[in-house]
CSV table of C-alpha atoms in Angstrom, one decimal:
chain,number,residue,atom,x,y,z
G,1,MET,CA,95.2,250.7,159.3
G,2,SER,CA,95.8,248.3,156.4
G,3,ARG,CA,98.4,249.2,153.7
G,4,THR,CA,95.6,249.7,151.1
G,5,CYS,CA,93.7,252.1,153.4
G,6,SER,CA,97.0,253.9,154.2
G,7,PHE,CA,97.9,254.2,150.5
G,8,MET,CA,94.4,255.6,149.7
G,9,LYS,CA,94.5,258.1,152.5
G,10,ARG,CA,97.9,259.4,151.3
G,11,ASN,CA,96.6,259.7,147.8
G,12,CYS,CA,93.5,261.6,149.0
G,13,ASP,CA,95.7,263.9,151.2
G,14,ARG,CA,97.9,264.7,148.2
G,15,GLN,CA,94.9,265.4,145.9
G,16,ILE,CA,93.5,267.8,148.5
G,17,ARG,CA,96.8,269.6,148.7
G,18,ARG,CA,97.1,269.6,145.0
G,19,ASP,CA,93.7,271.3,144.8
G,20,LEU,CA,94.8,273.9,147.2
G,21,MET,CA,98.0,274.7,145.3
G,22,THR,CA,98.2,278.3,144.2
G,23,SER,CA,97.5,279.2,140.6
G,24,ALA,CA,101.0,280.7,140.3
G,25,SER,CA,102.5,277.3,141.2
G,26,LYS,CA,100.2,275.5,138.7
G,27,ARG,CA,101.3,277.9,136.0
G,28,LEU,CA,105.0,277.4,136.9
G,29,ILE,CA,104.6,273.6,136.7
G,30,LYS,CA,102.8,273.7,133.4
G,31,MET,CA,105.3,276.1,131.8
G,32,SER,CA,108.4,274.4,133.2
G,33,THR,CA,107.2,270.9,132.2
G,34,LYS,CA,106.7,272.0,128.6
G,35,ALA,CA,110.0,274.0,128.4
G,36,ASP,CA,112.1,271.2,130.0
G,37,ALA,CA,110.6,268.5,127.7
G,38,LYS,CA,111.5,270.7,124.6
G,39,ARG,CA,115.0,271.4,125.9
G,40,ASP,CA,115.9,267.7,126.5
G,41,SER,CA,114.0,266.1,123.6
G,42,GLY,CA,116.1,263.4,121.9
G,43,LEU,CA,118.9,263.5,124.5
G,44,THR,CA,120.3,260.2,125.9
G,45,ILE,CA,122.8,259.5,128.7
G,46,PRO,CA,126.4,259.6,127.3
G,47,GLU,CA,127.8,256.2,126.5
G,48,GLU,CA,130.8,256.9,128.7
G,49,ILE,CA,128.7,257.5,131.8
G,50,GLU,CA,127.6,254.8,134.2
G,51,TYR,CA,124.1,255.9,135.3
G,52,ILE,CA,122.4,254.1,138.2
G,53,ARG,CA,118.7,255.0,138.9
G,54,ASP,CA,116.1,255.0,141.6
G,55,LEU,CA,118.2,254.3,144.7
G,56,PRO,CA,116.1,254.9,147.9
G,57,TYR,CA,117.5,257.2,150.6
G,58,GLY,CA,114.4,257.7,152.8
G,59,GLU,CA,110.9,256.5,153.6
G,60,GLU,CA,108.8,258.5,151.1
G,61,ASN,CA,108.7,256.4,148.0
G,62,ARG,CA,107.5,259.2,145.8
G,63,PHE,CA,110.3,261.7,146.7
G,64,HIS,CA,113.1,259.9,148.5
G,65,SER,CA,115.0,258.4,145.6
G,66,LEU,CA,118.2,259.3,143.9
G,67,ASP,CA,120.4,258.6,140.9
G,68,VAL,CA,124.2,258.2,140.8
G,69,CYS,CA,126.4,258.8,137.7
G,70,TYR,CA,130.1,258.7,137.1
G,71,PRO,CA,132.6,257.9,134.3
G,72,LYS,CA,132.7,254.3,133.3
G,73,GLU,CA,136.5,254.5,133.2
G,74,VAL,CA,136.6,254.8,137.0
G,75,ASN,CA,138.3,251.8,138.5
G,76,PRO,CA,136.4,249.7,141.0
G,77,ASN,CA,138.4,250.8,144.0
G,78,GLU,CA,139.0,254.4,142.8
G,79,LYS,CA,137.4,257.4,144.6
G,80,ILE,CA,136.6,260.6,142.8
G,81,PRO,CA,135.1,263.9,144.0
G,82,VAL,CA,131.4,264.1,144.4
G,83,ILE,CA,128.8,266.7,143.3
G,84,VAL,CA,125.4,266.7,144.9
G,85,SER,CA,122.9,268.5,142.7
G,86,VAL,CA,119.8,270.2,144.2
G,87,HIS,CA,117.3,270.8,141.4
G,88,GLY,CA,115.3,273.9,141.0
G,89,GLY,CA,111.5,274.4,140.5
G,90,GLY,CA,110.2,276.9,142.9
G,91,TYR,CA,109.8,274.3,145.7
G,92,VAL,CA,106.8,272.9,143.8
G,93,TYR,CA,108.3,271.4,140.6
G,94,GLY,CA,111.4,269.4,139.4
G,95,SER,CA,112.8,266.0,139.7
G,96,LYS,CA,115.9,264.0,139.1
G,97,LYS,CA,114.4,263.0,135.7
G,98,VAL,CA,114.4,266.6,134.6
G,99,TYR,CA,118.1,266.9,135.7
G,100,GLN,CA,119.5,263.6,134.5
G,101,PHE,CA,121.2,264.9,131.3
G,102,TYR,CA,122.7,267.9,133.1
G,103,CYS,CA,124.0,265.7,135.9
G,104,ALA,CA,125.4,263.1,133.4
G,105,ASP,CA,127.1,266.0,131.6
G,106,LEU,CA,128.7,267.1,134.9
G,107,ALA,CA,129.9,263.6,135.5
G,108,LYS,CA,131.9,263.7,132.2
G,109,ARG,CA,134.2,266.2,133.9
G,110,GLY,CA,135.5,263.5,136.3
G,111,PHE,CA,133.0,263.6,139.2
G,112,ALA,CA,130.5,261.2,140.8
G,113,VAL,CA,127.2,263.1,140.7
G,114,VAL,CA,124.2,262.5,143.0
G,115,ASN,CA,120.9,263.6,141.4
G,116,PHE,CA,118.0,263.4,143.8
G,117,ASN,CA,114.3,264.0,144.3
G,118,TYR,CA,113.3,265.9,147.4
G,119,ARG,CA,109.9,266.5,149.0
G,120,LEU,CA,107.9,269.2,147.2
G,121,ALA,CA,105.2,271.7,148.2
G,122,PRO,CA,102.3,271.7,148.7
G,123,TYR,CA,102.6,268.1,149.7
G,124,TYR,CA,105.4,269.0,152.1
G,125,HIS,CA,106.6,272.3,153.5
G,126,PHE,CA,109.6,274.1,154.8
G,127,PRO,CA,112.1,272.8,156.0
G,128,ASP,CA,111.5,269.3,154.5
G,129,PRO,CA,113.8,269.8,151.4
G,130,ILE,CA,116.6,270.9,153.7
G,131,LEU,CA,116.2,267.7,155.8
G,132,ASP,CA,116.3,265.7,152.6
G,133,ILE,CA,119.6,267.3,151.6
G,134,ASP,CA,121.0,266.3,154.9
G,135,ASP,CA,119.7,262.7,154.4
G,136,VAL,CA,121.3,262.6,150.9
G,137,LEU,CA,124.7,263.7,152.2
G,138,LYS,CA,124.6,261.1,155.0
G,139,TRP,CA,123.5,258.5,152.3
G,140,VAL,CA,126.6,259.5,150.3
G,141,TYR,CA,128.9,258.8,153.3
G,142,ASP,CA,127.1,255.5,154.2
G,143,ASN,CA,127.4,254.2,150.6
G,144,SER,CA,131.0,255.4,149.9
G,145,LYS,CA,132.2,251.8,149.9
G,146,ILE,CA,129.7,250.8,147.3
G,147,TYR,CA,130.2,253.8,144.9
G,148,PRO,CA,133.3,255.8,144.0
G,149,PHE,CA,132.6,258.6,146.4
G,150,ASP,CA,135.6,260.6,147.8
G,151,THR,CA,133.8,261.9,150.9
G,152,GLU,CA,136.7,264.4,151.6
G,153,ASN,CA,135.9,266.2,148.4
G,154,VAL,CA,132.1,266.9,148.2
G,155,PHE,CA,130.6,269.8,146.3
G,156,LEU,CA,127.0,271.0,146.7
G,157,LEU,CA,125.3,272.9,143.9
G,158,GLY,CA,121.8,274.0,143.0
G,159,ASP,CA,119.9,276.3,140.8
G,160,SER,CA,116.9,278.6,141.3
G,161,ALA,CA,115.2,277.3,144.5
G,162,GLY,CA,117.9,274.6,144.6
G,163,ALA,CA,120.5,277.4,144.9
G,164,GLN,CA,118.7,278.9,147.9
G,165,LEU,CA,118.5,275.4,149.5
G,166,ALA,CA,122.2,274.8,148.8
G,167,CYS,CA,123.1,278.1,150.3
G,168,GLN,CA,120.9,277.4,153.4
G,169,TYR,CA,122.5,274.0,153.9
G,170,GLY,CA,125.9,275.6,153.6
G,171,VAL,CA,125.0,277.8,156.6
G,172,ILE,CA,123.7,274.7,158.5
G,173,TYR,CA,127.0,272.9,157.7
G,174,THR,CA,129.2,275.7,158.9
G,175,ASN,CA,127.3,277.2,161.8
G,176,GLU,CA,126.5,275.0,164.8
G,177,GLU,CA,124.1,277.5,166.3
G,178,TYR,CA,122.0,277.5,163.1
G,179,ARG,CA,122.3,273.8,162.7
G,180,LYS,CA,120.8,273.3,166.2
G,181,LEU,CA,117.6,275.1,165.1
G,182,PHE,CA,117.0,272.1,162.7
G,183,ASP,CA,118.1,269.4,165.2
G,184,LEU,CA,120.7,268.2,162.7
G,185,SER,CA,124.2,266.7,163.2
G,186,LEU,CA,127.1,267.2,160.8
G,187,PRO,CA,127.4,264.6,158.1
G,188,HIS,CA,130.7,262.7,158.2
G,189,LEU,CA,132.0,264.2,154.9
G,190,THR,CA,133.7,267.5,153.8
G,191,ILE,CA,131.8,270.0,151.6
G,192,ARG,CA,134.6,271.9,149.9
G,193,ALA,CA,132.6,274.5,147.9
G,194,LEU,CA,129.2,275.4,146.6
G,195,GLY,CA,127.7,276.2,143.2
G,196,LEU,CA,125.0,278.9,143.6
G,197,ASN,CA,123.3,279.1,140.2
G,198,CYS,CA,120.5,281.6,139.2
G,199,GLY,CA,119.3,281.7,142.8
G,200,MET,CA,117.7,283.8,145.5
G,201,TYR,CA,119.5,283.8,148.9
G,202,ASP,CA,117.9,286.0,151.5
G,203,LEU,CA,115.0,283.7,152.5
G,204,TYR,CA,113.8,285.9,155.3
G,205,GLU,CA,113.3,289.0,153.1
G,206,SER,CA,111.6,286.8,150.4
G,207,ALA,CA,109.3,285.3,153.0
G,208,LYS,CA,108.5,288.7,154.4
G,209,LYS,CA,107.6,290.2,151.0
G,210,GLY,CA,106.0,287.2,149.3
G,211,GLY,CA,105.6,284.4,151.8
G,212,LYS,CA,101.8,284.4,151.6
G,213,ARG,CA,101.5,284.1,147.8
G,214,GLY,CA,102.6,281.9,144.9
G,215,CYS,CA,105.2,279.2,145.3
G,216,PHE,CA,106.2,280.6,148.7
G,217,LYS,CA,102.7,280.2,150.0
G,218,ASP,CA,102.8,276.5,148.9
G,219,TYR,CA,106.2,276.1,150.4
G,220,PHE,CA,105.6,277.7,153.8
G,221,GLY,CA,102.0,276.6,154.1
G,222,GLY,CA,100.8,279.6,156.1
G,223,GLU,CA,102.4,282.4,158.1
G,224,PRO,CA,106.2,281.9,157.5
G,225,LEU,CA,107.5,284.6,159.9
G,226,LYS,CA,105.3,283.4,162.7
G,227,GLN,CA,105.8,279.7,162.0
G,228,TYR,CA,109.5,279.6,161.3
G,229,GLY,CA,111.0,282.8,162.6
G,230,GLU,CA,114.7,282.3,163.3
G,231,LYS,CA,115.1,279.4,160.8
G,232,LEU,CA,114.4,281.9,157.9
G,233,LYS,CA,117.2,284.2,158.9
G,234,VAL,CA,119.8,282.3,156.8
G,235,LEU,CA,122.1,285.2,156.0
G,236,GLU,CA,122.3,286.3,159.6
G,237,TYR,CA,123.9,283.0,160.5
G,238,LEU,CA,126.3,283.0,157.5
G,239,THR,CA,129.9,283.3,158.8
G,240,LYS,CA,133.4,283.4,157.4
G,241,ASP,CA,133.4,279.6,157.5
G,242,PHE,CA,130.8,279.4,154.8
G,243,PRO,CA,132.1,277.2,151.9
G,244,PRO,CA,133.8,279.0,148.9
G,245,SER,CA,131.1,279.7,146.4
G,246,TYR,CA,130.7,280.1,142.6
G,247,ILE,CA,127.8,282.3,141.8
G,248,LEU,CA,126.5,282.3,138.3
G,249,SER,CA,123.6,284.0,136.5
G,250,ALA,CA,122.7,285.3,133.1
G,251,LYS,CA,121.9,288.7,131.6
G,252,GLY,CA,118.4,287.5,130.8
G,253,ASP,CA,117.9,285.7,134.1
G,254,TYR,CA,115.1,287.3,136.2
G,255,MET,CA,117.0,286.3,139.4
G,256,ARG,CA,120.2,288.1,138.3
G,257,VAL,CA,119.4,290.8,140.7
G,258,PHE,CA,120.4,288.5,143.6
G,259,ALA,CA,123.8,287.5,142.3
G,260,GLU,CA,125.7,290.8,142.9
G,261,PRO,CA,124.3,291.4,146.4
G,262,MET,CA,125.2,287.8,147.4
G,263,ALA,CA,128.7,288.1,146.1
G,264,ALA,CA,129.2,291.4,147.9
G,265,PHE,CA,127.8,289.9,151.1
G,266,LEU,CA,130.3,287.0,150.9
G,267,ASP,CA,133.1,289.5,150.3
G,268,GLU,CA,132.0,291.3,153.4
G,269,LYS,CA,132.1,288.1,155.4
G,270,GLY,CA,135.5,287.1,154.1
G,271,VAL,CA,134.2,284.1,152.1
G,272,GLU,CA,136.0,283.2,148.9
G,273,ASN,CA,133.8,283.5,145.9
G,274,ASP,CA,133.6,284.1,142.2
G,275,LYS,CA,130.7,285.6,140.4
G,276,LYS,CA,130.0,285.6,136.7
G,277,ILE,CA,127.0,286.8,134.6
G,278,TYR,CA,126.8,285.0,131.3
G,279,GLY,CA,125.5,285.6,127.8
G,280,ASP,CA,123.1,288.3,126.6
G,281,ARG,CA,119.5,289.2,127.2
G,282,LYS,CA,118.4,286.0,125.4
G,283,THR,CA,120.4,283.9,128.0
G,284,GLY,CA,117.7,283.2,130.6
G,285,HIS,CA,117.1,281.5,133.9
G,286,VAL,CA,118.9,278.2,134.5
G,287,PHE,CA,120.5,278.4,131.1
G,288,HIS,CA,123.3,276.2,132.2
G,289,VAL,CA,121.1,273.1,132.5
G,290,ASN,CA,120.8,273.0,128.7
G,291,VAL,CA,123.6,270.6,127.8
G,292,ARG,CA,123.2,271.6,124.1
G,293,SER,CA,124.0,275.2,124.8
G,294,ASP,CA,127.5,276.5,124.2
G,295,ILE,CA,127.1,279.2,126.9
G,296,GLY,CA,125.7,276.7,129.3
G,297,ARG,CA,128.7,274.4,128.8
G,298,GLU,CA,131.0,277.4,129.3
G,299,ALA,CA,129.3,278.2,132.6
G,300,ASN,CA,129.5,274.6,133.8
G,301,ASP,CA,133.2,274.4,132.8
G,302,ASP,CA,133.9,277.5,134.8
G,303,GLU,CA,132.1,276.2,137.9
G,304,ILE,CA,133.9,272.9,137.7
G,305,ALA,CA,137.2,274.7,137.4
G,306,PHE,CA,136.3,276.7,140.5
G,307,PHE,CA,135.5,273.4,142.4
G,308,LYS,CA,138.8,271.9,141.3
G,309,LYS,CA,140.7,274.7,143.0
G,310,TYR,CA,139.4,273.3,146.4
G,311,LEU,CA,140.1,269.6,145.9
G,312,VAL,CA,142.2,268.1,148.6
G,313,LYS,CA,144.4,265.2,147.6
């Protein structure tokens, strides 16, 4: 097949899948696009941050690209801790463009931040985003001589769907039995802690209750319990070796109900964690991504302070 024909076929397949997207996902995309544009209107990357865009990390041109940002004051041979940020968006929405200002703001706190696109539903399905996280982490290691990445001090964070993905990858990283279900090998770096922000964490229960509708229907693409079974039982495989975790939410966050049970579950497993619920009823979902928000900056400062407790010199 010629490149032109192959390109046309891919576009046709994508349009078909787009047409099959649930109305709930379409509403989420429309609402989020408008809200994110309003939130970030007029923002620019801080002058003191080096921001490198559109680096490929895989074969899918549309999704497999990432940005790297870090303080310009970093010396050429200096290595600084790394944050890998997993964006939210219900598995159907979101991009590194939407998270560029948030990631640049994190970089101001002395980190190299990797901000990446991953494969979205309904064009791709579970567990493709997890495989993309694994590829990004391996890209970080492979490129640690080019960029100021301290691969012994890596932190993984995400919000909303990204928090669920970060949590799931934390289990993959620390449990060989679960990792084998995905046919993955450990990346040659050290994840010191996780940031679990405004997320849902019990994937199996969520798939059981809502796997055939809305964003989950687009993400799983059919019968999740029959298709994926054991891979969905994330929390059953979570052990005491799970990375220390900072769990944040807000009083107006509709996913706040998952924060307390997750913190209690980590306590039960003997995993170090800290949980904080921010703001008031007007402080909503993924509030911390708004770099203009005082309460958002406070939450990010607290999370970074938590990460710094686990840095290894």
